[in-house]
mmCIF file of C-alpha atoms in Angstrom:
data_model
loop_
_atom_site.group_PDB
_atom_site.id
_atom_site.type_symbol
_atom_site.label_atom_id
_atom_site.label_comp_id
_atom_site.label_asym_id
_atom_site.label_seq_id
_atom_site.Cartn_x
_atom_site.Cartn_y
_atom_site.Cartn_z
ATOM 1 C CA UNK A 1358 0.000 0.000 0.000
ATOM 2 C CA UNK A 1359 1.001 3.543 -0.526
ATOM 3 C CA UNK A 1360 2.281 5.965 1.962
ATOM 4 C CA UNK A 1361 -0.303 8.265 0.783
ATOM 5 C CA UNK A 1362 -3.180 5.810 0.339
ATOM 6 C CA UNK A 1363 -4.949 5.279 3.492
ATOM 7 C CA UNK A 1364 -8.324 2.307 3.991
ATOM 8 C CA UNK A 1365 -12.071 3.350 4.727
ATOM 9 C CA UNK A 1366 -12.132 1.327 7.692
ATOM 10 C CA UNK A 1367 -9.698 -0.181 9.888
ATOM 11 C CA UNK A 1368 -10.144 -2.697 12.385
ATOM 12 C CA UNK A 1369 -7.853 -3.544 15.271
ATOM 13 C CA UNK A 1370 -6.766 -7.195 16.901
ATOM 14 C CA UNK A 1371 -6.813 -6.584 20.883
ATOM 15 C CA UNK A 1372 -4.489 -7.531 23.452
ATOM 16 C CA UNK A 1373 -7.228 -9.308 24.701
ATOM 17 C CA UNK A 1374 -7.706 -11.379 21.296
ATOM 18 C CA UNK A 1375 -10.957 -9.425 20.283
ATOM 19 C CA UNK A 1376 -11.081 -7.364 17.197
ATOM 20 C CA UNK A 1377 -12.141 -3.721 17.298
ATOM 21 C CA UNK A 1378 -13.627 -1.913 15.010
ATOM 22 C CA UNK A 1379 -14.105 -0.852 12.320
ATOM 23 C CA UNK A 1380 -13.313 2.080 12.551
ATOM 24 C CA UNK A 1381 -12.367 5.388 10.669
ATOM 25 C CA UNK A 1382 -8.799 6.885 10.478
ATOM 26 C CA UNK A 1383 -9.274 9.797 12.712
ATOM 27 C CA UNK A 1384 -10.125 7.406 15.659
ATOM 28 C CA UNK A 1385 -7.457 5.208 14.854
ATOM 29 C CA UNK A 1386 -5.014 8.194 15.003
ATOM 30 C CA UNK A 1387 -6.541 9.147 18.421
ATOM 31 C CA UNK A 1388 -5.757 5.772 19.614
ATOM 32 C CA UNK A 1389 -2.415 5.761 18.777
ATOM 33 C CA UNK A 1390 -1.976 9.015 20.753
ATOM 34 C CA UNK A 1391 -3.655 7.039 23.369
ATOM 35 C CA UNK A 1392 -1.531 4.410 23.659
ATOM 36 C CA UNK A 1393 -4.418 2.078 23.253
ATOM 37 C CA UNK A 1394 -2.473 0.993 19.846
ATOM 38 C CA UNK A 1395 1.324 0.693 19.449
ATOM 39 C CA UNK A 1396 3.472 -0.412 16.329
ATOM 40 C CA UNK A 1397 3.254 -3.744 17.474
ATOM 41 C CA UNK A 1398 -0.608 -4.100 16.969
ATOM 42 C CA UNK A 1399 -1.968 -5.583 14.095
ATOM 43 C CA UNK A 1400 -4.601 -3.549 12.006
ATOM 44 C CA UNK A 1401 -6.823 -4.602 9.091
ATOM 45 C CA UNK A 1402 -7.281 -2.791 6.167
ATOM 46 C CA UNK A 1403 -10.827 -3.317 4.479
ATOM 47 C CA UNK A 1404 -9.148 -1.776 0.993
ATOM 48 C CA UNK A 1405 -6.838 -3.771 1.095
ATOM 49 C CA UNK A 1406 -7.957 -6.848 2.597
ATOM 50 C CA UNK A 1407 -4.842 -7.619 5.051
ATOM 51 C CA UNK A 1408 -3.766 -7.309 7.993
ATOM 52 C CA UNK A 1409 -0.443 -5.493 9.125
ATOM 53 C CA UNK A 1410 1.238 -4.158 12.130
ATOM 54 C CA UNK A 1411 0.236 -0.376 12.960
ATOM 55 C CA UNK A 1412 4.265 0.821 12.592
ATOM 56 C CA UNK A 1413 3.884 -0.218 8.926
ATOM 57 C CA UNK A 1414 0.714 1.133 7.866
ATOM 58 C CA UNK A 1415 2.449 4.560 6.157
ATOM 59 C CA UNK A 1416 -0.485 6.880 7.186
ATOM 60 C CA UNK A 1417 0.522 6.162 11.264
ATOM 61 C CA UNK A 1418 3.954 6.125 10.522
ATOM 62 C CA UNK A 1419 4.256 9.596 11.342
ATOM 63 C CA UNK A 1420 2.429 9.493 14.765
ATOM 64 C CA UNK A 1421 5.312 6.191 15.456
ATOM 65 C CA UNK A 1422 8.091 8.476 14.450
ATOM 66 C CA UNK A 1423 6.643 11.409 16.476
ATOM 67 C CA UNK A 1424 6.146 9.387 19.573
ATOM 68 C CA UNK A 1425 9.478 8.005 19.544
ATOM 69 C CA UNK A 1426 11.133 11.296 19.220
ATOM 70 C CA UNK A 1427 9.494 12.549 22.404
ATOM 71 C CA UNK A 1428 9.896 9.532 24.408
ATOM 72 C CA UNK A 1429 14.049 9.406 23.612
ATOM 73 C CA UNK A 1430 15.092 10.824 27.053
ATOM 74 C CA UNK A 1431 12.800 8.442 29.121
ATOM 75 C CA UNK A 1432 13.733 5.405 28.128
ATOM 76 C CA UNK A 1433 17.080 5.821 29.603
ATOM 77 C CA UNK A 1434 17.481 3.905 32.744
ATOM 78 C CA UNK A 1435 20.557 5.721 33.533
ATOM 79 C CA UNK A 1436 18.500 8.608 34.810
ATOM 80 C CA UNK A 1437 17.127 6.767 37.239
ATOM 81 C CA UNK A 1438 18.393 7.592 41.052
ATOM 82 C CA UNK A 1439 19.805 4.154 43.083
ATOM 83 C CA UNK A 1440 17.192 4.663 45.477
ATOM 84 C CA UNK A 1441 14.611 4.716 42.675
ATOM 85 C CA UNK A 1442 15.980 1.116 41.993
ATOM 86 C CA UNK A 1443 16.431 -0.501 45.035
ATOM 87 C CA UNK A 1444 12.814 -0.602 44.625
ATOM 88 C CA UNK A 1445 13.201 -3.540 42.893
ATOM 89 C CA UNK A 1446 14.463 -6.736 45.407
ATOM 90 C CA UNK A 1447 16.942 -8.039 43.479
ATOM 91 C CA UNK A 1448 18.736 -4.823 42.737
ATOM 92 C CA UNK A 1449 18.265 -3.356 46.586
ATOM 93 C CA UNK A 1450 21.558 -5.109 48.025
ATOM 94 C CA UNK A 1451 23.600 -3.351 44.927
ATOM 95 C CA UNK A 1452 25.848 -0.079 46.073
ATOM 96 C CA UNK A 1453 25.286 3.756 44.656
ATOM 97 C CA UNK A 1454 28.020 3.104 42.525
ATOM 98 C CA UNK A 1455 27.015 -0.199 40.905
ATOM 99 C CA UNK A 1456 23.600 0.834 40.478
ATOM 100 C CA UNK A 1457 24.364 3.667 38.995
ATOM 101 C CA UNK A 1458 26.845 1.772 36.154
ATOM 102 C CA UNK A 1459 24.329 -1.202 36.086
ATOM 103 C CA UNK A 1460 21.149 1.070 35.325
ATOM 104 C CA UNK A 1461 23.400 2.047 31.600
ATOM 105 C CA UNK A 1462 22.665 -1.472 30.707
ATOM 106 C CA UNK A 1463 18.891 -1.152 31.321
ATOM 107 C CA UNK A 1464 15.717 0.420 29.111
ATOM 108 C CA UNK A 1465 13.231 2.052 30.960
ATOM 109 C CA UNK A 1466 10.234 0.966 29.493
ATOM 110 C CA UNK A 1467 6.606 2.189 30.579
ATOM 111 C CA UNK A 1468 3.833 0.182 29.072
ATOM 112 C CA UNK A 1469 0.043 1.231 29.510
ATOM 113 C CA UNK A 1470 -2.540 -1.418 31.131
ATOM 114 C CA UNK A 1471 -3.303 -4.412 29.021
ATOM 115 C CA UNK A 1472 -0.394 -4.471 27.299
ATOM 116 C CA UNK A 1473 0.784 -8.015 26.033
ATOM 117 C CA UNK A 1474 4.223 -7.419 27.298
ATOM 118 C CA UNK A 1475 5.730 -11.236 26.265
ATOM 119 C CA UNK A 1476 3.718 -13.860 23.960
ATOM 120 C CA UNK A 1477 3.632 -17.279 24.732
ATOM 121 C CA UNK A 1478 5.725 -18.747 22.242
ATOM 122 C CA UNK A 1479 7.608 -15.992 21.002
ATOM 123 C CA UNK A 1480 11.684 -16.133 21.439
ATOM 124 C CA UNK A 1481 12.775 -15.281 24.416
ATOM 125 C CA UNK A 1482 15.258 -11.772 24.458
ATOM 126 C CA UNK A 1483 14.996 -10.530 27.212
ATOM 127 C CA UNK A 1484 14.511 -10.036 31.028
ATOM 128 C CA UNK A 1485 12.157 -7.733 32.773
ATOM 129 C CA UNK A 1486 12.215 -6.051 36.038
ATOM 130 C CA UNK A 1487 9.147 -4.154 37.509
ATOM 131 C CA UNK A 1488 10.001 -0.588 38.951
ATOM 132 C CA UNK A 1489 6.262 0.020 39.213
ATOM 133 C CA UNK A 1490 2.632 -1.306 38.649
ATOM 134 C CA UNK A 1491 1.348 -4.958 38.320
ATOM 135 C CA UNK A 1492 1.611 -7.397 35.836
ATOM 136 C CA UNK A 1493 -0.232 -10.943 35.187
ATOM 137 C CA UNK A 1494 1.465 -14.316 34.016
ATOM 138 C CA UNK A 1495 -1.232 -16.352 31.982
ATOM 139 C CA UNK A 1496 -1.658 -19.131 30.083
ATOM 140 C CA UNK A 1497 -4.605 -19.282 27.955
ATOM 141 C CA UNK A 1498 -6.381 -22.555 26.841
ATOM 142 C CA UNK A 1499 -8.997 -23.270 24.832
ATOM 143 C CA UNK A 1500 -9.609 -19.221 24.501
ATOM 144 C CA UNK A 1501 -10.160 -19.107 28.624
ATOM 145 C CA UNK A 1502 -7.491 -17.374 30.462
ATOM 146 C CA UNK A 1503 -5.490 -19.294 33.353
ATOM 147 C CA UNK A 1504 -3.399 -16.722 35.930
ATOM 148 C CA UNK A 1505 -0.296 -18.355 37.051
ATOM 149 C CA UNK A 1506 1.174 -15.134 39.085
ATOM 150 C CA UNK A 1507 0.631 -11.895 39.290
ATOM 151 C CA UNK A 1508 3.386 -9.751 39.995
ATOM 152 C CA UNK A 1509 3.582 -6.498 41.649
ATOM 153 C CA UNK A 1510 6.779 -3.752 41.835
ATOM 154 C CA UNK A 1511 9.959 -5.250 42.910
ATOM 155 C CA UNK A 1512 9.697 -8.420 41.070
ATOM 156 C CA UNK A 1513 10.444 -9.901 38.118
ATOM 157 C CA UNK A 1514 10.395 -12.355 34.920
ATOM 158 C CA UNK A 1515 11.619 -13.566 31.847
ATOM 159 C CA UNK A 1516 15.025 -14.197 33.504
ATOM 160 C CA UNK A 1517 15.685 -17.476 31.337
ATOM 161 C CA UNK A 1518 16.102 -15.341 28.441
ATOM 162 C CA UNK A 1519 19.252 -14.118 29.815
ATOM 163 C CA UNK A 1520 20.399 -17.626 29.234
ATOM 164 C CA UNK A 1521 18.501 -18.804 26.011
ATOM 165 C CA UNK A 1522 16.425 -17.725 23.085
ATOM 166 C CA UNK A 1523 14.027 -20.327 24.235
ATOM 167 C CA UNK A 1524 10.568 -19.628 23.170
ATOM 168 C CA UNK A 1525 8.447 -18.259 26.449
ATOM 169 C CA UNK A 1526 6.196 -20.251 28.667
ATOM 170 C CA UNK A 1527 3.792 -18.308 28.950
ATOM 171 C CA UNK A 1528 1.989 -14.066 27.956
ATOM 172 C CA UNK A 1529 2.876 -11.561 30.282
ATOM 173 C CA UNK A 1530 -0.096 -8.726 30.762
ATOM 174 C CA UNK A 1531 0.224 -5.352 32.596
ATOM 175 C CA UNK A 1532 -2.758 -5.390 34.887
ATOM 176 C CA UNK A 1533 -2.374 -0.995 35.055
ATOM 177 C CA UNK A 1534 -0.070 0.882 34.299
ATOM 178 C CA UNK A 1535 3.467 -0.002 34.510
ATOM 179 C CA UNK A 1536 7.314 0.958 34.569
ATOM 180 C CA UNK A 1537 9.480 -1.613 33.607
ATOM 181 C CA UNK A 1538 13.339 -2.162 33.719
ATOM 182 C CA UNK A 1539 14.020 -4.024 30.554
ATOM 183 C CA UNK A 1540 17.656 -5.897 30.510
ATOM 184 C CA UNK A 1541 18.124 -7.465 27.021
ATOM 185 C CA UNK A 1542 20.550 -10.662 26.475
ATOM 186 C CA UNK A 1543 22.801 -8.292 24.206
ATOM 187 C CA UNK A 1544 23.088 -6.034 26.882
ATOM 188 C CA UNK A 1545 23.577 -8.399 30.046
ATOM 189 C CA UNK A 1546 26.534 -10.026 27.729
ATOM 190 C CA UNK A 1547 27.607 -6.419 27.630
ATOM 191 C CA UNK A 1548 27.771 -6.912 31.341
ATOM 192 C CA UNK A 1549 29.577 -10.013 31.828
ATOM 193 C CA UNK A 1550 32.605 -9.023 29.079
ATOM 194 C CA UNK A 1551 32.775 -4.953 30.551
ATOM 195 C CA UNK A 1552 31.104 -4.832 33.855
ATOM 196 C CA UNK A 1553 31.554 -8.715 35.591
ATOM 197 C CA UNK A 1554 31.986 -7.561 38.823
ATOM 198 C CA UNK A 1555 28.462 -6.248 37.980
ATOM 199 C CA UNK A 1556 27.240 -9.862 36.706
ATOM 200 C CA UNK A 1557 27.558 -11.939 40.258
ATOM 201 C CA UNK A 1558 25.707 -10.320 42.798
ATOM 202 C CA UNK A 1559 23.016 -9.752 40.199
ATOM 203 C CA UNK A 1560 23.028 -12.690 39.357
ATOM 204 C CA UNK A 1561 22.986 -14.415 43.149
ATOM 205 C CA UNK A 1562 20.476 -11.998 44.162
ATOM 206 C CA UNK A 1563 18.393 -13.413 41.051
ATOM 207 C CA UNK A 1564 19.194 -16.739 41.768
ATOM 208 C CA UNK A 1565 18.132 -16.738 45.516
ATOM 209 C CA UNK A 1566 14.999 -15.448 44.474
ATOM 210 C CA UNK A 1567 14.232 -18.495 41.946
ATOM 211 C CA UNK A 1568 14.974 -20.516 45.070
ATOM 212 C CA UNK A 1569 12.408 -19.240 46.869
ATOM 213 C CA UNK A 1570 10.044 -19.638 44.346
ATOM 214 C CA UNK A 1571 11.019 -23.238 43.409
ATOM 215 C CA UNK A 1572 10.532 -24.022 47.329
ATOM 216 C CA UNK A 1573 7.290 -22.130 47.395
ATOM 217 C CA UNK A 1574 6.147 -24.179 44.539
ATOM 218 C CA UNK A 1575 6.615 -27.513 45.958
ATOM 219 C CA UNK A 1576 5.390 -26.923 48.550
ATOM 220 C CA UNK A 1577 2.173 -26.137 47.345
ATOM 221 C CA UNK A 1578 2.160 -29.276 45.240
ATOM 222 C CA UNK A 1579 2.980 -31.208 48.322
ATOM 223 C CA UNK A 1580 0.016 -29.338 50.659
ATOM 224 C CA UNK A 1581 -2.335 -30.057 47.325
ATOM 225 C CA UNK A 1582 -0.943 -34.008 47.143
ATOM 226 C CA UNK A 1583 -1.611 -34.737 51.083
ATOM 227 C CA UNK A 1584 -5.257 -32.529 50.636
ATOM 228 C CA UNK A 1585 -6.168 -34.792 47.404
ATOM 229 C CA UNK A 1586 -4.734 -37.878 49.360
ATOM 230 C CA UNK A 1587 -7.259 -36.923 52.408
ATOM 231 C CA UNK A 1588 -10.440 -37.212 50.450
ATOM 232 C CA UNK A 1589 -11.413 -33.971 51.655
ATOM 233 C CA UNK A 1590 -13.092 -32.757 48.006
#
């Protein structure tokens, strides 16, 4: 399609898997602004008959191009103060001075409520730490959704793509509004060949934290063997 051809009606796949629209350019535009659409979202075009990801479509282009301009100073983690993130747990035990050299390795990246941060599926690149807001691990099957954790500021996930370009286990959702730290695996390699005396206590501080979790899980398999094993249900 034409940069200067735009469709009659557009119509927009959800994060939530339901399809929007249609609707007219102008609202489209507005929704962009919004945030409610980013590049990433795909958008069909009636004229056409296709579907395409909003960054390509050549009359939003612009509004992309425009947004990313204005956004170029916050996505720099570097800005951040230490105090600002020892917020998250894994970082807290890290001096002024680390922090402050570890944050250059980091994108500050806010996303806007229902945002389908990770896809089930998709290759794994990198980890995420939340600075602020909630966010929802699900699986969903046979179209229903299944939580497996929701996790609030401090926390994190997608640590195994530090490791791998596995595909993920599961979709990541931002249940409001959110601030994330994102560490790509470029990056944290960056880390480990310029910065390695950055690498181990993140990397124990991560570590102990999976710990925790792992022991967490079994036990609640264990409490849900012994309850199934009681007859009480």
């Amino acid at each position: 399609m034409d940069a200067d051809q735009t469709c009659p009606f557009y119509k927009i796949w959800g994060v939530d898997g339901v399809i929007y629209g249609p609707v007219e350019l102008p609202t489209l535009v507005n929704w962009v602004k919004d945030q409610r659409v980013t590049a990433e979202t795909w958008i069909y075009c009636d004229q056409n008959d296709s579907w395409q990801k909003a960054g390509q479509l050549g009359e939003l282009q612009l509004f992309f191009r425009t947004k990313t301009a204005a956004n170029a100073r916050t996505d720099d983690a570097s800005q951040l103060k230490p105090g600002a993130l020892r917020r998250v747990k894994i970082l807290a035990d890290m001096k002024d001075a680390q922090l402050e050299r570890f944050a250059q390795f980091m994108e500050l990246l806010p996303v806007r409520q229902w945002t389908e941060i990770v896809k089930q599926g998709e290759v794994g690149d990198a980890m995420y730490l939340v600075l602020e807001g909630e966010v929802r691990v699900r699986l969903m099957i046979n179209g229903k959704e299944t939580i497996l954790a929701a996790l609030a500021a401090g926390e994190f996930f997608g640590e195994m793509a530090l490791f791998d370009n596995g595909p993920r286990s599961a979709d990541v959702v931002a249940n409001i509004d959110s601030v994330l730290l994102k560490i790509s695996a470029s990056s944290f390699q960056k880390v480990f060949e310029l910065a390695p005396e950055l690498a181990a206590p993140f990397l124990l501080a991560t570590s102990k934290t999976l710990a925790a979790r792992i022991r967490a899980d079994n036990k609640r398999f264990k409490d849900s063997v012994a309850f199934a094993r009681s007859g009480n249900f």
